[in-house]
Tab-separated table of C-alpha atoms and ligand atoms in Angstrom:
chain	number	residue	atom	x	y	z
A	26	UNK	CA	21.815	49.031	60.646
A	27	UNK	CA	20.637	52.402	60.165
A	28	UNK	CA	20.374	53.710	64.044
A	29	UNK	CA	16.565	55.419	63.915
A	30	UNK	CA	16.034	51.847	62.260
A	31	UNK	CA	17.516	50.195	65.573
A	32	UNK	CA	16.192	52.597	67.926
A	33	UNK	CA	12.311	51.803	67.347
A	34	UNK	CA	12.650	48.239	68.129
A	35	UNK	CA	12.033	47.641	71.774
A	36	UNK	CA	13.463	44.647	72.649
A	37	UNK	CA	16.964	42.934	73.200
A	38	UNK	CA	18.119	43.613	69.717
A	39	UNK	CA	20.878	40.378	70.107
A	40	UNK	CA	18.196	37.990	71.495
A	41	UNK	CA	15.804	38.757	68.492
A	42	UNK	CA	19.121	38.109	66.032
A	43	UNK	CA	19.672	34.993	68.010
A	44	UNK	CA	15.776	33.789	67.024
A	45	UNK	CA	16.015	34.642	63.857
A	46	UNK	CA	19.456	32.981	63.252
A	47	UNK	CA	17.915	29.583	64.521
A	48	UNK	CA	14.446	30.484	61.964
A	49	UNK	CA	17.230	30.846	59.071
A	50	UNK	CA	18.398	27.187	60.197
A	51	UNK	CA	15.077	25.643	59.792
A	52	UNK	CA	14.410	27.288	56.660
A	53	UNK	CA	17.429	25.668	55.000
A	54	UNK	CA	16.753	22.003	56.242
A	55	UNK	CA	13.415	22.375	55.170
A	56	UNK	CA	14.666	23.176	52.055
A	57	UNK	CA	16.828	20.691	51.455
A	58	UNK	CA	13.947	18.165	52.638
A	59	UNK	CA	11.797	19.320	50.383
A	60	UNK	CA	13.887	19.393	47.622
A	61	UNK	CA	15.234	16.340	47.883
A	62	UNK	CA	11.948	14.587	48.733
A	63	UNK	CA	10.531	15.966	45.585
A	64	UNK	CA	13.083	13.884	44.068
A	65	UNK	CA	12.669	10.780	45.605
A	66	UNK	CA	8.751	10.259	46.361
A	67	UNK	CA	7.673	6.921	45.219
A	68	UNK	CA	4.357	5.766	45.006
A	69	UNK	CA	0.615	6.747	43.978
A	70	UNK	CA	0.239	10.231	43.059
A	71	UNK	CA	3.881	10.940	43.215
A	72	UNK	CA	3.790	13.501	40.227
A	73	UNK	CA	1.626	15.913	42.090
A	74	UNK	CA	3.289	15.229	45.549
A	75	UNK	CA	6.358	15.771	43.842
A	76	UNK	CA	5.282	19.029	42.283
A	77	UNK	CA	3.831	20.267	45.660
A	78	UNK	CA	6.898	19.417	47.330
A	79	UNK	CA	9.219	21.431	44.560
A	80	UNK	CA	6.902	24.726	45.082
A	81	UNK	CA	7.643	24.206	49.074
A	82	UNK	CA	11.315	23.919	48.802
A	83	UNK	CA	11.272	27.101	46.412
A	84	UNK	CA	9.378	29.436	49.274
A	85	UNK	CA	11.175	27.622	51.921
A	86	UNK	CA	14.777	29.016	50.354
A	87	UNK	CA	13.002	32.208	49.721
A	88	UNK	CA	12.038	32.249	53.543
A	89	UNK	CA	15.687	31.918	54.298
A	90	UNK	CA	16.653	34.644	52.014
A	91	UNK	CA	14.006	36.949	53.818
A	92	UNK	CA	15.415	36.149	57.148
A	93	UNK	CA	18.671	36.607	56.322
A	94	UNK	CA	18.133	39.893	55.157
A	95	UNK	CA	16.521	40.863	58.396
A	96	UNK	CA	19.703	39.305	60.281
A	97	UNK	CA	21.916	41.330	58.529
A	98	UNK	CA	19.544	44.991	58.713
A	99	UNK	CA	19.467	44.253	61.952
A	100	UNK	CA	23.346	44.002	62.210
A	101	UNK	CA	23.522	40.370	62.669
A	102	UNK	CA	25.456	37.137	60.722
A	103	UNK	CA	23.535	34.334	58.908
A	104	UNK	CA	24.948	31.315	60.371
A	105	UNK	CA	27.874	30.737	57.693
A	106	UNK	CA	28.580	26.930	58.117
A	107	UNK	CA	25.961	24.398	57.739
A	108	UNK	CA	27.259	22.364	60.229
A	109	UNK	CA	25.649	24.552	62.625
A	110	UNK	CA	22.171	24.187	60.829
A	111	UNK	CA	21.825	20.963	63.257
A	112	UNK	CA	22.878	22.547	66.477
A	113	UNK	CA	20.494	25.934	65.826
A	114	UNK	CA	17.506	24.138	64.206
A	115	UNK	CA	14.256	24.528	66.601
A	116	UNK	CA	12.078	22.083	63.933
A	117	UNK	CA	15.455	19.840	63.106
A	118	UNK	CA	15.598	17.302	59.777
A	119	UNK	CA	14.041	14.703	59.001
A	120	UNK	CA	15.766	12.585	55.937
A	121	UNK	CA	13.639	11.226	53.282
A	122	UNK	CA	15.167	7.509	53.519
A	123	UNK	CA	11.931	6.142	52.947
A	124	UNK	CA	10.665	7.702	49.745
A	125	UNK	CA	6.950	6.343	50.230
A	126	UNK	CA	4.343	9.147	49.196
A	127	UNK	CA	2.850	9.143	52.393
A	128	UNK	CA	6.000	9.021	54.801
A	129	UNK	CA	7.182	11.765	52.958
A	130	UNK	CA	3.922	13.651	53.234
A	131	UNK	CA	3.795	12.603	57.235
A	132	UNK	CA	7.896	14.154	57.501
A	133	UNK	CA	6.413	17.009	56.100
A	134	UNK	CA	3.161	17.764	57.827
A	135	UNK	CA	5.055	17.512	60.976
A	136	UNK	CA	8.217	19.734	59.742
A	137	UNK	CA	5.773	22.611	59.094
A	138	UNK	CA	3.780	21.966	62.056
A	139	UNK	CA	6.906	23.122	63.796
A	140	UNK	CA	7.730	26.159	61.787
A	141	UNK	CA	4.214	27.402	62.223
A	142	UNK	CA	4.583	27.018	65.853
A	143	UNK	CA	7.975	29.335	65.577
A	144	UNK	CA	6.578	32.118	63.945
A	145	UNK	CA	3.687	32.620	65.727
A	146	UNK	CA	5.982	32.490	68.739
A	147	UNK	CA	8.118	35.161	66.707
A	148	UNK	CA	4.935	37.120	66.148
A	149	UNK	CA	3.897	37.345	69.313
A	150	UNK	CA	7.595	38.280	71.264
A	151	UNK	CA	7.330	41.530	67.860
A	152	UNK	CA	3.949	42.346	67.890
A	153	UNK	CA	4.196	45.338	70.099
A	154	UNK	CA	8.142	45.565	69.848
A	155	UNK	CA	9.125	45.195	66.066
A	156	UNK	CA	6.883	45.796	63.539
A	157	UNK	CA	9.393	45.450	60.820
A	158	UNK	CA	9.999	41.680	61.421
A	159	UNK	CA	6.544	41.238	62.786
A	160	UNK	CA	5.483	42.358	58.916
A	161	UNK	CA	7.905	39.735	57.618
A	162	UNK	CA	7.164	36.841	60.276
A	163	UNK	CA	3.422	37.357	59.322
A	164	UNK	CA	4.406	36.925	55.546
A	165	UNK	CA	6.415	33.604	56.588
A	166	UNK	CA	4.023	32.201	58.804
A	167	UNK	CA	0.679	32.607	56.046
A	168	UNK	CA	2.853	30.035	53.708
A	169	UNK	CA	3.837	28.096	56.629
A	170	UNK	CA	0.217	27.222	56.647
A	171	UNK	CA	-0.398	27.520	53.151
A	172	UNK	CA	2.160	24.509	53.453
A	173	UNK	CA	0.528	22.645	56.126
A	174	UNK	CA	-2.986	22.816	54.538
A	175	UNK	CA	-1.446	21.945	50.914
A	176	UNK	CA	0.103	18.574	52.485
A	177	UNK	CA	-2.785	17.882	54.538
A	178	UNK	CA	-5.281	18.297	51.878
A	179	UNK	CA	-2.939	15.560	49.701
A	180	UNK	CA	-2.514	12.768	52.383
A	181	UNK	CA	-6.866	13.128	52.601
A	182	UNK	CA	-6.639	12.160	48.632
A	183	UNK	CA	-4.315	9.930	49.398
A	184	UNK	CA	-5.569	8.124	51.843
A	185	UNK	CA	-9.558	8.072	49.814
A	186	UNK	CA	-7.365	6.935	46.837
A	187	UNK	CA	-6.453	3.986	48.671
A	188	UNK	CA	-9.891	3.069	50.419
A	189	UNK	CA	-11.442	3.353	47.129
A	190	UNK	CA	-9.056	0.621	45.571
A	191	UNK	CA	-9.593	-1.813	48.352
A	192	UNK	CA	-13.615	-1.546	48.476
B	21	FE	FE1	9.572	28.325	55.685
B	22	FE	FE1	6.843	25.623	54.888
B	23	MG	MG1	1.798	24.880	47.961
């Protein structure tokens, strides 16, 4: 990267590479989860679930994208095999065997539960040492919880849809 660029971060410039290379991980199973959730989901209200989970996978690939660019400013490698996905992943994968609306939902809630909790750890180790990535974490981590609100706020219909057809 461009040296002045390097020179105002002030931190271990390999250590932040090394956080950010395990971030890109996440990003790309949470793709894939989403994606391939949105294909699957089964069950009541599974067009608007689905739809939800589509919009998710698209930001999650373009989180990805935005890390990797950082990696590689900051003179780093994007992991280049998937196979290491599993062994850098903080937040890890959770396959959507069971296609049911709300175990989907549940995967999901708890997949960006995780990511928010890696940014804002991100955030804070940048705040006063990188305020490049600190700009882009902060961008990351406001549709992490976009996400988690978005999910959230479907399993509550969800879950009224269903008391209402049992009363
Ligand atoms: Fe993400
Ligand atoms: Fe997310
Ligand atoms: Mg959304």
């Amino acid at each position: 990267m461009g040296s002045k660029g390097r020179e105002i971060i002030g931190m271990d410039v390999e250590e932040l590479i090394d956080l950010l290379r395990r971030a890109y991980c996440d990003e790309w199973l949470a793709y894939y989860q989403y994606w391939l959730g949105a294909k699957l989901v089964k069950g009541p209200m599974k067009d608007a679930v689905g739809a939800e989970l589509l919009q998710h996978a698209t930001q999650e690939l373009m989180h990805a994208d935005m890390v990797a660019m950082r990696i590689i400013q900051l003179g780093g490698t994007p992991v280049t095999k998937p196979e290491e996905w599993y062994k850098l992943t903080n937040c890890g994968y959770d396959a959507p065997d069971d296609p049911f609306v709300k175990t989907i939902l549940v995967q999901n809630i708890k997949g960006e539960q995780c990511a928010i909790g890696v940014y804002k750890r991100l955030m804070d180790i940048t705040k006063d040492t990188d305020p490049v990535t600190y700009n882009m974490v902060l961008q990351i981590l406001q549709q992490e919880v976009e996400h988690e609100e978005d999910l959230q706020a479907l399993l509550e219909d969800f879950e009224l849809m269903m008391r209402a057809m049992k009363e």
